[in-house]
JSON list of C-alpha atoms in Angstrom, two decimals:
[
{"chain": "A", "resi": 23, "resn": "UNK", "atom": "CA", "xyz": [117.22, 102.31, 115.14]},
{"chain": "A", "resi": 24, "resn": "UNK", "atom": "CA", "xyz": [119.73, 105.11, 116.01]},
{"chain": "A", "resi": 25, "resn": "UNK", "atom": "CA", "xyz": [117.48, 108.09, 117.96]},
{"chain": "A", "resi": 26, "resn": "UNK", "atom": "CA", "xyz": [120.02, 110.82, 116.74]},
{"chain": "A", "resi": 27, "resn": "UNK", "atom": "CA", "xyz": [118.09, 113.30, 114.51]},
{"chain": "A", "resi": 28, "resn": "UNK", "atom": "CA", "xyz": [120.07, 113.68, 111.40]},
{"chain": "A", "resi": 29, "resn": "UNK", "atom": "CA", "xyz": [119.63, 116.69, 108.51]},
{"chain": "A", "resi": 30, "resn": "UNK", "atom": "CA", "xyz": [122.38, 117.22, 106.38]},
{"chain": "A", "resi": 31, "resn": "UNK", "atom": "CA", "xyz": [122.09, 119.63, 104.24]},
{"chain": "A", "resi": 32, "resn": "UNK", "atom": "CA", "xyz": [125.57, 120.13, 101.29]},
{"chain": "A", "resi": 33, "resn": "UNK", "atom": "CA", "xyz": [126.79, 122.91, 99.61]},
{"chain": "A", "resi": 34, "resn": "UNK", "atom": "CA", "xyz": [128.85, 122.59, 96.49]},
{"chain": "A", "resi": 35, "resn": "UNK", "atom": "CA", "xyz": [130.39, 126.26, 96.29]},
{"chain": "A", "resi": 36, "resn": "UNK", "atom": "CA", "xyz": [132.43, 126.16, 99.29]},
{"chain": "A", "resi": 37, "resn": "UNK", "atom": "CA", "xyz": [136.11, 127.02, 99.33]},
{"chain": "A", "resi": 38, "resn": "UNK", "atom": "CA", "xyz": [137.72, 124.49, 101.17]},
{"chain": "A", "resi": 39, "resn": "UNK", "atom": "CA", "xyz": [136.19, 120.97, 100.75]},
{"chain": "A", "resi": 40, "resn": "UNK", "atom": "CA", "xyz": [133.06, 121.14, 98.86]},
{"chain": "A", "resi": 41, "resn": "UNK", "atom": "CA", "xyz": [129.60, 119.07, 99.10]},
{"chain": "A", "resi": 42, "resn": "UNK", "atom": "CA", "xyz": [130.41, 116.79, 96.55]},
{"chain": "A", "resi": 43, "resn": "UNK", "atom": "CA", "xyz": [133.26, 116.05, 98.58]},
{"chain": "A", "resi": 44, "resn": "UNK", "atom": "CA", "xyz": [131.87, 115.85, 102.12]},
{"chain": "A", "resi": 45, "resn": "UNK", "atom": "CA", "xyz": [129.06, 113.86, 100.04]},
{"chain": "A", "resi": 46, "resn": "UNK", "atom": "CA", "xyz": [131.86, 110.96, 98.92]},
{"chain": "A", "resi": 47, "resn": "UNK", "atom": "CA", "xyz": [133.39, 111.04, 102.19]},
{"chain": "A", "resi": 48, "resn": "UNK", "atom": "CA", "xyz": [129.91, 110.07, 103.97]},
{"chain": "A", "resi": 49, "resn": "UNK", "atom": "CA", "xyz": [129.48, 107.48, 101.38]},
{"chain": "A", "resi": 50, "resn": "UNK", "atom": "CA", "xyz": [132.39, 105.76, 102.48]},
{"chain": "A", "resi": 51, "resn": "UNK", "atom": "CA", "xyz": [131.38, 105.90, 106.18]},
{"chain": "A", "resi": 52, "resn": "UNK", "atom": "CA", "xyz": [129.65, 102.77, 107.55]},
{"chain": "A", "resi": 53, "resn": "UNK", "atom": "CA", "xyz": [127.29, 104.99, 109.89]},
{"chain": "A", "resi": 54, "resn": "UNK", "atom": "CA", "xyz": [126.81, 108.04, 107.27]},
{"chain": "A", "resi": 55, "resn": "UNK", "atom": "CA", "xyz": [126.56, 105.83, 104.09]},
{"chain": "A", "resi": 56, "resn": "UNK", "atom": "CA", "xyz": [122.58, 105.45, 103.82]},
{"chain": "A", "resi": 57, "resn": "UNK", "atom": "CA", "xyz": [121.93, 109.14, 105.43]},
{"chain": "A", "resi": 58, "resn": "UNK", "atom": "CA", "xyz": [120.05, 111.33, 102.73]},
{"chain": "A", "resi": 59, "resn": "UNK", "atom": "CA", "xyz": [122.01, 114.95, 101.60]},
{"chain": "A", "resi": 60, "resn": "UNK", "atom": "CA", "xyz": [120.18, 117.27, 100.27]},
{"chain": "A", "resi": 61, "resn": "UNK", "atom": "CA", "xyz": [122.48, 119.93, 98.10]},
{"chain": "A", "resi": 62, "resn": "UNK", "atom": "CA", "xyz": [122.13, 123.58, 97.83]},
{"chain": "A", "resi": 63, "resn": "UNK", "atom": "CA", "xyz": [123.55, 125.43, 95.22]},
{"chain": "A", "resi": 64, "resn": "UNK", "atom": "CA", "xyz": [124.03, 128.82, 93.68]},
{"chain": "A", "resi": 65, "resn": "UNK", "atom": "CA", "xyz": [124.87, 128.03, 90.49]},
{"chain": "A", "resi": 66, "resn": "UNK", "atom": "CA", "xyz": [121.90, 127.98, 87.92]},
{"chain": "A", "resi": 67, "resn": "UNK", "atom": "CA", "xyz": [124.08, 127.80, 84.48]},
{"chain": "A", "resi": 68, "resn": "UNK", "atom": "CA", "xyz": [125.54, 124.33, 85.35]},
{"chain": "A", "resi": 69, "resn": "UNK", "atom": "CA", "xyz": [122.17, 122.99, 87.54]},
{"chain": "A", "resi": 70, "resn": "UNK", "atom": "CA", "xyz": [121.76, 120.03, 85.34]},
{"chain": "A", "resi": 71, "resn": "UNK", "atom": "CA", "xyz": [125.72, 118.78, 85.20]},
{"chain": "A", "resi": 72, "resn": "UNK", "atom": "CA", "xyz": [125.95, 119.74, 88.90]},
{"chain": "A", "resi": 73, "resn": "UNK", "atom": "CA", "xyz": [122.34, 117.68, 89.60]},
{"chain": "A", "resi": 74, "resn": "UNK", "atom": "CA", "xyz": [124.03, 114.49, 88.16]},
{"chain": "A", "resi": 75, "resn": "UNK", "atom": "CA", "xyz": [126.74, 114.71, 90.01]},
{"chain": "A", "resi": 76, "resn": "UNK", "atom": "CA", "xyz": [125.15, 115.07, 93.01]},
{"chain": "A", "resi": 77, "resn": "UNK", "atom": "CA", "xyz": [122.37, 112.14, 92.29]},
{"chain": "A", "resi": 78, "resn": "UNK", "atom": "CA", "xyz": [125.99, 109.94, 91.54]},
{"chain": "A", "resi": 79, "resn": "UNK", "atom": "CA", "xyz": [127.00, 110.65, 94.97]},
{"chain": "A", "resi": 80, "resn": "UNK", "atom": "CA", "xyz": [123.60, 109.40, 96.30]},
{"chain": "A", "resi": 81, "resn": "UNK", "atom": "CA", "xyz": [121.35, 112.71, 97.02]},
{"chain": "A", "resi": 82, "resn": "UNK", "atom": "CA", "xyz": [118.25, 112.56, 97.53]},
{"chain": "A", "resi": 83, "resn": "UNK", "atom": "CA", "xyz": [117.37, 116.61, 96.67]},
{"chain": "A", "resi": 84, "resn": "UNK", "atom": "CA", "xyz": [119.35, 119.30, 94.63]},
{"chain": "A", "resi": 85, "resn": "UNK", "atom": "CA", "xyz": [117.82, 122.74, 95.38]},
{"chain": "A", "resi": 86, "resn": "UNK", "atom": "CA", "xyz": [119.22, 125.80, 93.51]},
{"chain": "A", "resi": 87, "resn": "UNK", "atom": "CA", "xyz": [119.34, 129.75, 95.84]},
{"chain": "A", "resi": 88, "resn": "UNK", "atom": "CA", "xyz": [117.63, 131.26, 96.49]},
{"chain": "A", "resi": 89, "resn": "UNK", "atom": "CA", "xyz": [115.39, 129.12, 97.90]},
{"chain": "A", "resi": 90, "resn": "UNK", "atom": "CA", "xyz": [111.63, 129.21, 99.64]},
{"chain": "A", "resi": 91, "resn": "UNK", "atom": "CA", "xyz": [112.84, 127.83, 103.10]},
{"chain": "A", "resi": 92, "resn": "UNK", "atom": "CA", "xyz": [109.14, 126.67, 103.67]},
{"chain": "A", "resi": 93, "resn": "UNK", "atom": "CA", "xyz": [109.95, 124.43, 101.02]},
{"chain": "A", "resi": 94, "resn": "UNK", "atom": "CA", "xyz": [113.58, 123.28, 102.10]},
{"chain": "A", "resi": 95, "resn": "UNK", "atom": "CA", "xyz": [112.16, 122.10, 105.40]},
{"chain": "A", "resi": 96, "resn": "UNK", "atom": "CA", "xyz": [109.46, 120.42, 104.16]},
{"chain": "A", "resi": 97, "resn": "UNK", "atom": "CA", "xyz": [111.69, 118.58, 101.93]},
{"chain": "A", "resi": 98, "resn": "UNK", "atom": "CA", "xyz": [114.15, 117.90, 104.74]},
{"chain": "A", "resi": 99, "resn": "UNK", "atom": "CA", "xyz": [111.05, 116.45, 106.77]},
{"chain": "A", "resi": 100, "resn": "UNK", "atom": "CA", "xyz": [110.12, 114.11, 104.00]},
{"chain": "A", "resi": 101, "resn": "UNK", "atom": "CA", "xyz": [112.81, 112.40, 103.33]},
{"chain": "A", "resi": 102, "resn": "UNK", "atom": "CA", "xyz": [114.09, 112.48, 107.21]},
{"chain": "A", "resi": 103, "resn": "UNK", "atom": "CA", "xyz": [110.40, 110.58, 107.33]},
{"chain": "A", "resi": 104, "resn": "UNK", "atom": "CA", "xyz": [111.49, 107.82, 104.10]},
{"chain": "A", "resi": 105, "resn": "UNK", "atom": "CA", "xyz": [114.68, 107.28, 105.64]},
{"chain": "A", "resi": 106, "resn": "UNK", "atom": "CA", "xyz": [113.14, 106.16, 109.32]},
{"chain": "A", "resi": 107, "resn": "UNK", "atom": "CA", "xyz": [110.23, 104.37, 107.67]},
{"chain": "A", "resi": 108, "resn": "UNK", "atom": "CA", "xyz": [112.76, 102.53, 105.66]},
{"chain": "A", "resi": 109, "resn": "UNK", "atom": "CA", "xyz": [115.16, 101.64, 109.16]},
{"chain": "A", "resi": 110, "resn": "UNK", "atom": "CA", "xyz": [111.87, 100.33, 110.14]},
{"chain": "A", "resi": 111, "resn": "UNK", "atom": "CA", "xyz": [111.13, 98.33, 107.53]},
{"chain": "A", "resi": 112, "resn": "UNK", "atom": "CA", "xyz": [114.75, 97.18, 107.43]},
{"chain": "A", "resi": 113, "resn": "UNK", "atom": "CA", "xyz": [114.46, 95.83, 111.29]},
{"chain": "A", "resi": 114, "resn": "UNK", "atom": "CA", "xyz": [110.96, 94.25, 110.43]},
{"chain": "A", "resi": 115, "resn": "UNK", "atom": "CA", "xyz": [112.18, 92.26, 108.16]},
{"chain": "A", "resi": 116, "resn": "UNK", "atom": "CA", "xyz": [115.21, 91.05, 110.14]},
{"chain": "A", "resi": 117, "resn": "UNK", "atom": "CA", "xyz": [112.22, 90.33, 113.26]},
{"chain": "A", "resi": 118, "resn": "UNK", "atom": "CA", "xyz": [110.03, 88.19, 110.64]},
{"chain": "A", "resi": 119, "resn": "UNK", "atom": "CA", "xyz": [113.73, 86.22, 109.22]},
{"chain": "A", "resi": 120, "resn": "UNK", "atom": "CA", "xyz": [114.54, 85.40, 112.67]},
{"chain": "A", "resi": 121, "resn": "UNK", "atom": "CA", "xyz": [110.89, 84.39, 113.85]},
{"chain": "A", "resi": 122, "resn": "UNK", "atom": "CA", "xyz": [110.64, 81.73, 110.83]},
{"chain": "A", "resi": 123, "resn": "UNK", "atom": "CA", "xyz": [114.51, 80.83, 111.58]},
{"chain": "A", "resi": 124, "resn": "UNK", "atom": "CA", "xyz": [113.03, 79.98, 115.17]},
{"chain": "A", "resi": 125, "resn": "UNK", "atom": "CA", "xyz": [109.91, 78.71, 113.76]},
{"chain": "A", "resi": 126, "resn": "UNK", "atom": "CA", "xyz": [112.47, 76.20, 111.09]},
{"chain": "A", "resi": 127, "resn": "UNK", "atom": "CA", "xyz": [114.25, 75.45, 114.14]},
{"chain": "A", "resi": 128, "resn": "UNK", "atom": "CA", "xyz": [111.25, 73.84, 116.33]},
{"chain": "A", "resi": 129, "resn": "UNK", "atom": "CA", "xyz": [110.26, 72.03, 113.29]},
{"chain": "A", "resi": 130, "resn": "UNK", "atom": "CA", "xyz": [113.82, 70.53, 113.10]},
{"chain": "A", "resi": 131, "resn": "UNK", "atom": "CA", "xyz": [113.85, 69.69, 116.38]},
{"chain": "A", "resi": 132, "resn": "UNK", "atom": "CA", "xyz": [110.32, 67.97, 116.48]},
{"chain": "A", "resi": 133, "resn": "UNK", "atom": "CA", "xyz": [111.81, 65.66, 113.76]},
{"chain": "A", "resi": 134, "resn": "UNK", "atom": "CA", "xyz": [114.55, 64.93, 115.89]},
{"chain": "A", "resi": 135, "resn": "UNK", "atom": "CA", "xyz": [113.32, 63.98, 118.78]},
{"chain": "A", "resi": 136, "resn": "UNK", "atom": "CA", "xyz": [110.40, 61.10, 118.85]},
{"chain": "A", "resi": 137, "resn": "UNK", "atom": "CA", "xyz": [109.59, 61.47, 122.14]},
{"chain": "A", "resi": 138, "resn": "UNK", "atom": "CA", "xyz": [108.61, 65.24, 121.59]},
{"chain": "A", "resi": 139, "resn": "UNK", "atom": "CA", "xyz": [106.35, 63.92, 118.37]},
{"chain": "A", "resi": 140, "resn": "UNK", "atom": "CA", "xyz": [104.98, 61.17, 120.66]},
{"chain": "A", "resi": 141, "resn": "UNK", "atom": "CA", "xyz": [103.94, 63.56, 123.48]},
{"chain": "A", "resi": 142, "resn": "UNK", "atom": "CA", "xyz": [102.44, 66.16, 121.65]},
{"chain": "A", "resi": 143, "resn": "UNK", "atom": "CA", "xyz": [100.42, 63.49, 120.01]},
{"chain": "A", "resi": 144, "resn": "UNK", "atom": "CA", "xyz": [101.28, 65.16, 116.49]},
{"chain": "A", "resi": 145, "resn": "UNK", "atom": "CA", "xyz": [101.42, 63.16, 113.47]},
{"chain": "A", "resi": 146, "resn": "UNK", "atom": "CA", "xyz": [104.29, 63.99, 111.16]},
{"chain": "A", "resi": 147, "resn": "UNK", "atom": "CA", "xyz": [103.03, 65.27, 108.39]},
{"chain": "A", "resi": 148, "resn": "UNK", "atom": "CA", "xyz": [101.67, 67.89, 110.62]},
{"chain": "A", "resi": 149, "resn": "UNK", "atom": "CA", "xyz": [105.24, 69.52, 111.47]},
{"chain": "A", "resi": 150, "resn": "UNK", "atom": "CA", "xyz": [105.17, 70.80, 107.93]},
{"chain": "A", "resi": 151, "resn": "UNK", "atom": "CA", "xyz": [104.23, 73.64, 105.84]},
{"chain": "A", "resi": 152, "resn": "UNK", "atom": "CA", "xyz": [102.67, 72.90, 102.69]},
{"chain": "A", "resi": 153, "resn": "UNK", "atom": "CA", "xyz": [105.78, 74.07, 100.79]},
{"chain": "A", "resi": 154, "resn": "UNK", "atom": "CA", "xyz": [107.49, 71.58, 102.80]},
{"chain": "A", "resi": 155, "resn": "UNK", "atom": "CA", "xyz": [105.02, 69.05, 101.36]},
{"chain": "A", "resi": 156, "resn": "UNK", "atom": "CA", "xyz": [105.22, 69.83, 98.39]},
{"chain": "A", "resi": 157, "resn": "UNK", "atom": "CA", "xyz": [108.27, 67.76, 97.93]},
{"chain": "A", "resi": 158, "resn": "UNK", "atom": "CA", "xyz": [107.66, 63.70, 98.46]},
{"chain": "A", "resi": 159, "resn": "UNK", "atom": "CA", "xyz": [110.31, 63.15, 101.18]},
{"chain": "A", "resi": 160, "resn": "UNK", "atom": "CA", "xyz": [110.47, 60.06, 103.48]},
{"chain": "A", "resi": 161, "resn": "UNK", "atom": "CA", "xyz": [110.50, 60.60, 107.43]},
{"chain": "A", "resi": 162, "resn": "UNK", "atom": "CA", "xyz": [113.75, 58.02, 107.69]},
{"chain": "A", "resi": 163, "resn": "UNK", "atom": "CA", "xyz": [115.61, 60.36, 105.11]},
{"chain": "A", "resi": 164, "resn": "UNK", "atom": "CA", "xyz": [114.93, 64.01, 106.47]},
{"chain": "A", "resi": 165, "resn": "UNK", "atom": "CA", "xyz": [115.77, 61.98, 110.16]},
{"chain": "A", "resi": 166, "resn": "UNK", "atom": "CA", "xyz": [119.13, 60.67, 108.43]},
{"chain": "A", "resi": 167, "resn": "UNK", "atom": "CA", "xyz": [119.32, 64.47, 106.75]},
{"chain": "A", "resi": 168, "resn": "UNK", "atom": "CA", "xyz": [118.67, 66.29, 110.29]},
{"chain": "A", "resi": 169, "resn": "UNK", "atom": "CA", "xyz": [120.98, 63.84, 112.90]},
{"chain": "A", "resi": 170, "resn": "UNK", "atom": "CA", "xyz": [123.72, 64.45, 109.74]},
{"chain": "A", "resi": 171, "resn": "UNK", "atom": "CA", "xyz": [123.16, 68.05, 110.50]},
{"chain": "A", "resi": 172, "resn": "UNK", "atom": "CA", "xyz": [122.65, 68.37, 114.25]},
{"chain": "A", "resi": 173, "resn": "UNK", "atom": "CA", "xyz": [126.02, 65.88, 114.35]},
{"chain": "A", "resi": 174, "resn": "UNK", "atom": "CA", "xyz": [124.54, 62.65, 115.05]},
{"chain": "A", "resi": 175, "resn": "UNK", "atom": "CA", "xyz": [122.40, 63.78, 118.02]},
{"chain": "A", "resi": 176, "resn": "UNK", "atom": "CA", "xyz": [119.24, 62.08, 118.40]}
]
């Protein structure tokens, strides 16, 4: 996960390029895409137009001035806080894919290889879960299935 502490905060009332803008721009940039933007605004006769827009370009917050700054830091914090909780749930999940990839792997290669099954003194039907059970499957055919697949290596 990238270390670089990231708050960016839009504002939609400013003369050259506005949030909204800057907030389609970012969502168009591989590293900026999934950052969270929190907009400020002035204007309190358009709030719930403006709102919309701003929730189309993917904000997380809309926050009309004057504004409690207690509160616009705390909000900053929280979802600074979802966004690394859900970087680390993103790289969790890509650990536990490629530990049962490994895990599928081993179980492939077991197959594979007799002598392996003969050494470690492991019956078969031991190599596999009990989803893999689940399905009535000869030895000879996932054998065929796996040398078919590992290109005729034993």
């Amino acid at each position: 996960m990238n270390k670089a502490r990231i708050k960016i905060l839009l504002v939609d009332d400013q003369p050259a390029t506005n949030g909204f803008e800057t907030a389609a721009l970012m969502r168009h940039h591989p590293r900026a895409r999934e950052l969270p933007i929190i907009f400020l605004s002035a204007a309190n006769a358009d709030a719930d137009l403006l709102i919309e827009q701003a929730h189309a370009l993917g904000a997380v917050d809309f926050m009309t001035r004057p504004f409690n700054p207690a509160v616009l830091r705390y909000r900053v914090s929280v979802f600074i806080d979802l966004y690394r909780k859900g970087a680390e749930i993103a790289l969790h999940r890509e650990a536990t894919h490629q530990a049962a990839l490994r895990e599928r792997d081993k179980r492939i290669r077991l197959i594979l290889d007799r002598d392996a099954l003969e050494a470690c003194g492991q019956p078969v039907d031991m190599i596999f879960t009990p989803e893999d059970r689940a399905k009535p499957v000869s030895v000879e055919a996932l054998e065929r299935t796996f040398r078919a697949v590992a290109g005729g290596r034993k």
